[in-house]
XYZ file of C-alpha atoms in Angstrom:
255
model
C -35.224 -42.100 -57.791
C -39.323 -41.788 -57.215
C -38.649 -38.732 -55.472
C -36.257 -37.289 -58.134
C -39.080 -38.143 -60.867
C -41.515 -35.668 -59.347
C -42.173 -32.889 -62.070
C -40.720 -29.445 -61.051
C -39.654 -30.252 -56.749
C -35.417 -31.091 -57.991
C -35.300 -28.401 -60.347
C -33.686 -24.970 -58.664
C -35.622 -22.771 -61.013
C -38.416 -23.529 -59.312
C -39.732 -21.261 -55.912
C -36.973 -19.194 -55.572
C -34.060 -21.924 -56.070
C -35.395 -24.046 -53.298
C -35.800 -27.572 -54.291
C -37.207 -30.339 -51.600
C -34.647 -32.241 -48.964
C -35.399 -33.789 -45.892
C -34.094 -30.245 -44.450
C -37.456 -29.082 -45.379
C -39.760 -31.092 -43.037
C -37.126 -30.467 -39.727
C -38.304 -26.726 -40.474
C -41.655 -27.732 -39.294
C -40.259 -30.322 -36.575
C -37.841 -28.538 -35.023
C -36.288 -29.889 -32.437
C -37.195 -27.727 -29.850
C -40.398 -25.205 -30.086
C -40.840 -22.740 -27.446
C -45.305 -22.614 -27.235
C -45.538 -21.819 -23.479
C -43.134 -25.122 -22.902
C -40.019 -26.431 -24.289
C -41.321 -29.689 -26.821
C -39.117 -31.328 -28.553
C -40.375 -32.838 -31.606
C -37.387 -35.095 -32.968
C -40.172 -37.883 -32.664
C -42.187 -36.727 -34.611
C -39.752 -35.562 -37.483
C -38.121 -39.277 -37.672
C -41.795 -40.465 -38.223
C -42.860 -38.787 -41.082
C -39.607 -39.205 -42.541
C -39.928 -43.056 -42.443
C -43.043 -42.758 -44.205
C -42.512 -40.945 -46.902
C -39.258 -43.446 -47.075
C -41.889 -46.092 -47.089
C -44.519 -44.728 -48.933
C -47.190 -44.769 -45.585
C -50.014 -42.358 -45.453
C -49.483 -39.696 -43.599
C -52.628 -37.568 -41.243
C -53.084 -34.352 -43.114
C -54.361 -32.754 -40.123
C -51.366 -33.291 -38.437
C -48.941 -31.650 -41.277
C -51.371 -28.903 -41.183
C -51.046 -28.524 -37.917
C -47.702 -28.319 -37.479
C -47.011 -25.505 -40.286
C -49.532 -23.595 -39.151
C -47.977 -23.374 -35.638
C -44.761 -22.148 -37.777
C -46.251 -19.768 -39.919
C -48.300 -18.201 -36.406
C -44.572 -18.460 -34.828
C -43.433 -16.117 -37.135
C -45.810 -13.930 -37.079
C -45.838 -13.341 -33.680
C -42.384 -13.008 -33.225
C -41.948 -10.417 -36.014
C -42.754 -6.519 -35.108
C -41.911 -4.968 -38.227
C -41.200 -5.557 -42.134
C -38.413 -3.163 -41.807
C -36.709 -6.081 -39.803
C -35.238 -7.964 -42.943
C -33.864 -11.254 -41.163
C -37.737 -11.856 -39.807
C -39.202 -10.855 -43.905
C -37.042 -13.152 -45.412
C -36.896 -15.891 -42.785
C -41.011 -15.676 -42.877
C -40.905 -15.814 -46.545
C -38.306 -18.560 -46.849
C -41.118 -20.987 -44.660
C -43.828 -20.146 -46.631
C -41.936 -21.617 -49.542
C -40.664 -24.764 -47.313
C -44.073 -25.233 -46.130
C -45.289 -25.098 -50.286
C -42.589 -27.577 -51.372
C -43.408 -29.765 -48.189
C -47.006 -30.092 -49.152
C -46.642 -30.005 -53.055
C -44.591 -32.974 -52.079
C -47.304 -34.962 -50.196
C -49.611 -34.659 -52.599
C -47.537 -35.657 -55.756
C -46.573 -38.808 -53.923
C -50.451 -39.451 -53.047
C -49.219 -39.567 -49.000
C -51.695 -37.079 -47.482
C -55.443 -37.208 -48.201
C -56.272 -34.764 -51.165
C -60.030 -33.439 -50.860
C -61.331 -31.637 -53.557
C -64.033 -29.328 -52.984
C -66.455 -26.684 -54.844
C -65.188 -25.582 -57.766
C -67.275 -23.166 -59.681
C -66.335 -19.805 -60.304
C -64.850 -19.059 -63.742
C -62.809 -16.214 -63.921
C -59.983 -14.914 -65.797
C -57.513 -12.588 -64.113
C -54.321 -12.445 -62.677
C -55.453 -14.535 -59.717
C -56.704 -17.412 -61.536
C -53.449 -17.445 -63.519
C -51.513 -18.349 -60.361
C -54.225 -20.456 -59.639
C -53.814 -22.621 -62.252
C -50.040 -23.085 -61.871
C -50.312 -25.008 -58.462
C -53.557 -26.393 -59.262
C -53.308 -29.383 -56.220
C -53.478 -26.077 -54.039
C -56.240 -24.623 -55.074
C -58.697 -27.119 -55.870
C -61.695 -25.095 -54.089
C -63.217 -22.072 -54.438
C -62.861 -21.329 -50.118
C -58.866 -21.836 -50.606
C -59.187 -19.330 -53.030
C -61.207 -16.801 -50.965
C -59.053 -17.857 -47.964
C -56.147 -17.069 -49.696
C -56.954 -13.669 -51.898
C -58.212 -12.570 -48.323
C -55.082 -12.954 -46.841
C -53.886 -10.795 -49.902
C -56.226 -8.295 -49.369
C -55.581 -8.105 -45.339
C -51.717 -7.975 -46.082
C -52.604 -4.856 -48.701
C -54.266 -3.070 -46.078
C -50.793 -3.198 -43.384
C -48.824 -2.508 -46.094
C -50.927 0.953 -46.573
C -50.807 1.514 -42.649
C -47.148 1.049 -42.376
C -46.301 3.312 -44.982
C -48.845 6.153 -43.480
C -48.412 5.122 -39.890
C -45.319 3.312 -39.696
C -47.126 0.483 -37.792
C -49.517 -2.128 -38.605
C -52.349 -1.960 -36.004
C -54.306 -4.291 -38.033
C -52.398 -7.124 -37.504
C -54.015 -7.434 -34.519
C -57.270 -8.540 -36.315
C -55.544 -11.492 -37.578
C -55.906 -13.360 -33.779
C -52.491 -14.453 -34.363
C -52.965 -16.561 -37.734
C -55.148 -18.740 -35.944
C -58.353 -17.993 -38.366
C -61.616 -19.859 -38.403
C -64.303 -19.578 -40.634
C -65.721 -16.742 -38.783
C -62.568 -14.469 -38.539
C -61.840 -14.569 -42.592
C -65.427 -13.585 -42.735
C -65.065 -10.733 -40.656
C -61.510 -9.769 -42.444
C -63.425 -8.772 -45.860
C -65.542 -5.868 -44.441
C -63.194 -5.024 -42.414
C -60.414 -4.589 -44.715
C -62.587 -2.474 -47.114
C -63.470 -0.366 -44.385
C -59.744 0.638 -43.633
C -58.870 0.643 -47.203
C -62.126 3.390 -47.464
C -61.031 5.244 -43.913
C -57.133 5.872 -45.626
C -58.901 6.861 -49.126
C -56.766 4.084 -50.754
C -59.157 1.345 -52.087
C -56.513 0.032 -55.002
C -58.598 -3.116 -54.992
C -61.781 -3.278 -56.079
C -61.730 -6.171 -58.474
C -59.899 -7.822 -55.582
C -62.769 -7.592 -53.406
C -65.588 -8.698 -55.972
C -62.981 -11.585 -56.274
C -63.046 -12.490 -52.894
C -66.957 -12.082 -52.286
C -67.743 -14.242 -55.509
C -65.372 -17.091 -54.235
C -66.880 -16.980 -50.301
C -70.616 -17.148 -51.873
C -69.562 -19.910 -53.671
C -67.032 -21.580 -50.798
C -68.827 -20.811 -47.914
C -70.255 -24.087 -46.574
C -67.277 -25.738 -46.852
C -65.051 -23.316 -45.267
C -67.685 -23.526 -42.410
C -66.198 -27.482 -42.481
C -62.247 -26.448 -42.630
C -59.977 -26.940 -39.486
C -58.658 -23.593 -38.630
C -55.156 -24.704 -39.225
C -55.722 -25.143 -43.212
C -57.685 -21.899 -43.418
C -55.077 -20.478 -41.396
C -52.317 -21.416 -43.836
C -54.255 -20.408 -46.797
C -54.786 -16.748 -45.390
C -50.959 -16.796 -44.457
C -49.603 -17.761 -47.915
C -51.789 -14.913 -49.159
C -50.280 -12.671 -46.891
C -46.959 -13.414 -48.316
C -47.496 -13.128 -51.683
C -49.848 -10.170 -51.929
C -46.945 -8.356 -54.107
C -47.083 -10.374 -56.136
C -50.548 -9.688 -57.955
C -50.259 -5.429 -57.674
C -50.719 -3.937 -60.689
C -49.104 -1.067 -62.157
C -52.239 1.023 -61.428
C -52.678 -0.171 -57.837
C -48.724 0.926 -57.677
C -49.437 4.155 -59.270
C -51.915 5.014 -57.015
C -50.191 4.157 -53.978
C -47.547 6.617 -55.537
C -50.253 9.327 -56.114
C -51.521 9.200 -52.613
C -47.964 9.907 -51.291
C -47.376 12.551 -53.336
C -50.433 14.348 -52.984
């Protein structure tokens, strides 16, 4: 009944009809993962099951950790968008890994760290912000995460002109430090300059705002959370094009 209670994880309006069952968490504890050697994880699943059962804490690291290696799974496993099993089974964790973590929180069993909070904006970006607010708590999830929008923007652009995505292999497998998601602004500006197809401006200004403001403590994060943040941007960068950026994809093929 404590779990039911928890505002918005039962109901099956919310992300896409998927509500939260133990189901969830064996996504990310699978019983066998193939990483260079066959593990099998069936530990570690019954263990964070019996504390969420008994209300334990649970290492945040650790969860990170282990999504992160799913979320890098599936990206190095898929070789094209035009696969659709691959799209929606990479967009189906993504949500799992959300509801997983949105579950945590609400029931106060992983470690919740709020961090720098201070640019004000109002755009479409802060409006999704501000509907999973234990998310985003901190302006470098915020840079981390419209960076992964902006990176997935650009291989959406190459696929369509190229029918590949060279720079995916920028991305060093979704395993992103501080360092790489620096590196990922310029360099996704640059390609979005070299095709003549720079939809995202505001975007960009976005993201360099947030990193000013973000940047000593994403110098702090483990490169599993930033990793995650970058990814979940990366899967929802349709969400936040416009009708202009959409029009001027259109344009460009056309022309």
């Amino acid at each position: 009944d404590e779990f039911k209670n928890l505002k918005g994880l039962y109901k099956k309006n919310v992300f896409h009809n998927l509500s939260f069952n133990f189901g969830i968490i064996r996504t990310f504890f699978p019983k066998k993962i193939v990483d260079g050697k066959i593990k099998n994880l069936n530990d570690d699943f019954l263990k964070i099951t019996t504390k969420i059962l008994k209300s334990q804490n649970i290492n945040k690291s650790f969860i990170y950790h282990q999504i992160s290696n799913r979320l890098a799974e599936n990206h190095r496993i898929e070789k094209s968008d035009t696969q659709k099993y691959l799209k929606e089974k990479r967009q189906f964790d993504y949500l799992k890994a959300m509801i997983f973590l949105k579950f945590l929180y609400e029931l106060n069993l992983i470690e919740k760290n709020e961090g720098k909070l201070e640019v004000k904006m109002e755009n479409k970006y802060e409006d999704y912000f501000q509907k999973h607010p234990d998310f985003y708590d901190a302006d470098w999830k915020k840079a981390v995460f419209l960076t992964g929008v902006l990176a997935q923007n650009v291989m959406d652009i190459q696929l369509r002109l190229r029918g590949a995505k060279p720079f995916r292999s920028r991305l060093n497998g979704l395993k992103l430090d501080h360092k790489a998601i620096k590196r990922l602004l310029p360099e996704s500006i640059e390609k979005l300059e070299q095709y003549k197809e720079n939809y995202y401006r505001e975007l960009e200004e976005v993201i360099a705002l947030l990193m000013e403001s973000g940047e000593p403590e994403l110098k702090t994060q483990s490169v599993d959370e930033i990793s995650f943040y970058f990814a979940m941007g990366m899967n929802l960068n349709k969400k936040f094009k416009t009708k202009k950026d959409i029009e001027g994809e259109h344009n460009e093929r056309n022309n």
